[in-house]
mmCIF file of N, CA and C in Angstrom:
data_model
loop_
_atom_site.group_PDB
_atom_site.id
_atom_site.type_symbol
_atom_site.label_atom_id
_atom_site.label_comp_id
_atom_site.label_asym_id
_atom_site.label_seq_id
_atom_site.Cartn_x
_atom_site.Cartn_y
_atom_site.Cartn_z
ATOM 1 N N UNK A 1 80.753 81.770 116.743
ATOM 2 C CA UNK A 1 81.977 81.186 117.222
ATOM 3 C C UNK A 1 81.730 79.959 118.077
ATOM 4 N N UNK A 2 80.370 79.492 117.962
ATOM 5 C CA UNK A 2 80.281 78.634 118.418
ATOM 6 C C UNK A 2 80.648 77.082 118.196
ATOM 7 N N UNK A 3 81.162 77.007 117.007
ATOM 8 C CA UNK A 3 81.705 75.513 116.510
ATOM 9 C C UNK A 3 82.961 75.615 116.498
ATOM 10 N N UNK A 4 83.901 77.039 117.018
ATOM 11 C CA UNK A 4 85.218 76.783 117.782
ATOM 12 C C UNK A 4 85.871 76.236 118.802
ATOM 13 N N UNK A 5 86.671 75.493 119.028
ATOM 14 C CA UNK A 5 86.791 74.904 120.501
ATOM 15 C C UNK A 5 88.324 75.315 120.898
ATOM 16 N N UNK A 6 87.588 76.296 121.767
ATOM 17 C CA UNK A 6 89.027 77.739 122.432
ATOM 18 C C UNK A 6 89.777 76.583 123.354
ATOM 19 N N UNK A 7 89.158 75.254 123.649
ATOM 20 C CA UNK A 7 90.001 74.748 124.795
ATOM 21 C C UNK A 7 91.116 73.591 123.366
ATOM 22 N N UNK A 8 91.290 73.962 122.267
ATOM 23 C CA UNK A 8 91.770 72.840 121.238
ATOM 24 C C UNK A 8 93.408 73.725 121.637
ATOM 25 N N UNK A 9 93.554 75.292 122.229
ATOM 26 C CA UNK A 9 94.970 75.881 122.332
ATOM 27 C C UNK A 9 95.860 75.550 122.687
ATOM 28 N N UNK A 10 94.734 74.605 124.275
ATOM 29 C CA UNK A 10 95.702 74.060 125.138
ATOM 30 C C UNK A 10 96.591 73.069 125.068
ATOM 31 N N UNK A 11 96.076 72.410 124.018
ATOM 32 C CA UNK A 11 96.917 71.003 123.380
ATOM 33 C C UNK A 11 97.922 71.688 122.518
ATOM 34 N N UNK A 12 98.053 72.681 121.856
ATOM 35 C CA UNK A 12 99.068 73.233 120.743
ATOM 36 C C UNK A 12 100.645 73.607 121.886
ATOM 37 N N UNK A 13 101.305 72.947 121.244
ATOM 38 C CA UNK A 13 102.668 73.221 121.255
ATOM 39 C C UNK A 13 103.607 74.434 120.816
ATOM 40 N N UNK A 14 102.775 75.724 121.404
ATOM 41 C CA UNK A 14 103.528 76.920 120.207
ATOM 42 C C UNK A 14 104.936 76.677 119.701
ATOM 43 N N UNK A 15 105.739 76.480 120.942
ATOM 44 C CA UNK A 15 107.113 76.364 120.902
ATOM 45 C C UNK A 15 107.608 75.894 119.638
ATOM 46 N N UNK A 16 107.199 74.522 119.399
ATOM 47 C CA UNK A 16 107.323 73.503 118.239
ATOM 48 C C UNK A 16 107.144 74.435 117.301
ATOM 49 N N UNK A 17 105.793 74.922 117.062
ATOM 50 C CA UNK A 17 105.244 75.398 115.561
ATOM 51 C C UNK A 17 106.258 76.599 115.650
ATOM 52 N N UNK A 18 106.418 77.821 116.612
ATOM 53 C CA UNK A 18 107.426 78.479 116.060
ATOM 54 C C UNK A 18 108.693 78.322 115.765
ATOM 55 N N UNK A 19 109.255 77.249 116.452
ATOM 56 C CA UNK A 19 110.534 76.819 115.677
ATOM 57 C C UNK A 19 110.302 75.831 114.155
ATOM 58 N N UNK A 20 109.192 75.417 114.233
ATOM 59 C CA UNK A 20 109.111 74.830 112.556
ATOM 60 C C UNK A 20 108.997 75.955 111.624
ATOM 61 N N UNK A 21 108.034 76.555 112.375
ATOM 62 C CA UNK A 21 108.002 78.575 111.286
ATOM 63 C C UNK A 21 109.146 78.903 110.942
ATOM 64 N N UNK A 22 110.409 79.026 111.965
ATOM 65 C CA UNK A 22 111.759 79.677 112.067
ATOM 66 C C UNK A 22 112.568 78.548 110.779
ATOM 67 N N UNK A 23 112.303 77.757 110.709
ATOM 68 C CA UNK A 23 113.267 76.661 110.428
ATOM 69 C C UNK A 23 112.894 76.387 109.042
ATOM 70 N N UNK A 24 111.300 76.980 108.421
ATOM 71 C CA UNK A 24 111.288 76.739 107.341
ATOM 72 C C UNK A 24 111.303 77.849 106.354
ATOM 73 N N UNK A 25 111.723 78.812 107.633
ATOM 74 C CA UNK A 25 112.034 80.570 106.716
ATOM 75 C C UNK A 25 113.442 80.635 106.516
ATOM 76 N N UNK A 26 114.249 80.267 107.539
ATOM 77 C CA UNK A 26 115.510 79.807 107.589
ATOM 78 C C UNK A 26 116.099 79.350 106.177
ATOM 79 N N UNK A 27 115.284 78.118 105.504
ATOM 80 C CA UNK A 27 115.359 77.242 104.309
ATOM 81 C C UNK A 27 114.805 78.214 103.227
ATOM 82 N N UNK A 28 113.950 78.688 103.177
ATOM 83 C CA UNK A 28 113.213 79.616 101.920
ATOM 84 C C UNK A 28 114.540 80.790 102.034
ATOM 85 N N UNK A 29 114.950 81.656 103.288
ATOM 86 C CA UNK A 29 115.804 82.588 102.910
ATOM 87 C C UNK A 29 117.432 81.735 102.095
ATOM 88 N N UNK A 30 117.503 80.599 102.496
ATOM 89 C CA UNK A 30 118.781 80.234 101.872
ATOM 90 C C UNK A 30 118.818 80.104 100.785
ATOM 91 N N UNK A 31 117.703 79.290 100.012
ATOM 92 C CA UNK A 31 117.502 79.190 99.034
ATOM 93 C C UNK A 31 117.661 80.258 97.891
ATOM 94 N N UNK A 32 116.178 81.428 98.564
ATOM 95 C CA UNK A 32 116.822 82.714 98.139
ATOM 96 C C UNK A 32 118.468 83.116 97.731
ATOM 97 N N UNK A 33 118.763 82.866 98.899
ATOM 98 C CA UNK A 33 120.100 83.469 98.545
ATOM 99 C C UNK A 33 120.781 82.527 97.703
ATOM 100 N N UNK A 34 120.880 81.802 97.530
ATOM 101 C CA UNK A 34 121.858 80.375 96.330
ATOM 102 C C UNK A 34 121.370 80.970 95.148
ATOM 103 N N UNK A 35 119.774 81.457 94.871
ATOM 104 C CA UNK A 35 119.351 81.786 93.599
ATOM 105 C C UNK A 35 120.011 83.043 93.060
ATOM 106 N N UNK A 36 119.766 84.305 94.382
ATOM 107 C CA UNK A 36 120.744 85.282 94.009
ATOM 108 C C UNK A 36 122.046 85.314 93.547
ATOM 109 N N UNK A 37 122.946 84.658 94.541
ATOM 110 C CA UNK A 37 123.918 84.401 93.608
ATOM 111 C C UNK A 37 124.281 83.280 92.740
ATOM 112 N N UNK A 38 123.838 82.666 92.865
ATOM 113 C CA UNK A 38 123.428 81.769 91.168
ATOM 114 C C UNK A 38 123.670 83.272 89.920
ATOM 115 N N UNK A 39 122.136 83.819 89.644
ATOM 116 C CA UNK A 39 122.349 84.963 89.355
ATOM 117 C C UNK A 39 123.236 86.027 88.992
ATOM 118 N N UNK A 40 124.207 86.452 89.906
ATOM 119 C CA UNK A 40 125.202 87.129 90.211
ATOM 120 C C UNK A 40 126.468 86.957 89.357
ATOM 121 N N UNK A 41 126.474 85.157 89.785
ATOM 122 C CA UNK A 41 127.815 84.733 88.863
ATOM 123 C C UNK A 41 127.365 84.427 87.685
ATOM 124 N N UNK A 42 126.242 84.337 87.262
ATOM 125 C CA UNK A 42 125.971 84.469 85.821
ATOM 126 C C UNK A 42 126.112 85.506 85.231
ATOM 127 N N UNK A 43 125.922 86.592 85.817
ATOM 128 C CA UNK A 43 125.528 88.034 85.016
ATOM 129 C C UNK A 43 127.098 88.454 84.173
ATOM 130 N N UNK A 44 127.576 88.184 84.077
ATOM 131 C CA UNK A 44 129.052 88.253 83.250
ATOM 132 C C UNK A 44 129.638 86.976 82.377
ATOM 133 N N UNK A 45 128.608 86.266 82.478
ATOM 134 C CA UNK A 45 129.052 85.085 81.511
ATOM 135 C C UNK A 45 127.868 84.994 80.776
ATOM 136 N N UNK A 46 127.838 86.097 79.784
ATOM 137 C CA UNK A 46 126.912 85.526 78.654
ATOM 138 C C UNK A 46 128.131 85.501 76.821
ATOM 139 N N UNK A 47 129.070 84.882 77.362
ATOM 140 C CA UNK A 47 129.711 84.572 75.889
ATOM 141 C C UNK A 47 129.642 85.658 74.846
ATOM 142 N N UNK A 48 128.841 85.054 73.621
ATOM 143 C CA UNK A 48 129.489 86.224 72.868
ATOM 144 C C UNK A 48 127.749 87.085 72.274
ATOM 145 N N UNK A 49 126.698 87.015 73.106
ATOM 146 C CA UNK A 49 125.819 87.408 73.084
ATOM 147 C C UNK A 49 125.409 88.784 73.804
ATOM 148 N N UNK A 50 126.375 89.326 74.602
ATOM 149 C CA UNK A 50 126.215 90.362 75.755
ATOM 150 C C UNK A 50 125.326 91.496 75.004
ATOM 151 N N UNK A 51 124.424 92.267 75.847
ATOM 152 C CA UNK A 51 123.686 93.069 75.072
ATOM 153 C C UNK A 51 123.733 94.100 75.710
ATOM 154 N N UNK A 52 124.400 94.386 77.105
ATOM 155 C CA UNK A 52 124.412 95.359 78.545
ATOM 156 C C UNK A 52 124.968 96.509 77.444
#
């Protein structure tokens, strides 16, 4: 562990990085969800192919 430099922490901004963490899970869960229901409102519009 010697080519680590434990004093590089002190410069890190957690604050920042956990609100960029928060903010880009934030975006992945929305997304998620647009796809789900994307999804959703499709599942009853398959014309004259339905196979359920």
């Amino acid at each position: 562990m010697s080519d680590f430099d434990m004093d590089a922490f002190d410069s890190i901004d957690f604050d920042s990085v956990e609100q960029s963490v928060a903010e880009k899970q934030a975006e992945k869960d929305k997304q998620e969800s647009q796809e789900i229901e994307g999804m959703r409102d499709g599942a009853n519009d398959c014309g004259d192919s339905c196979t359920i």
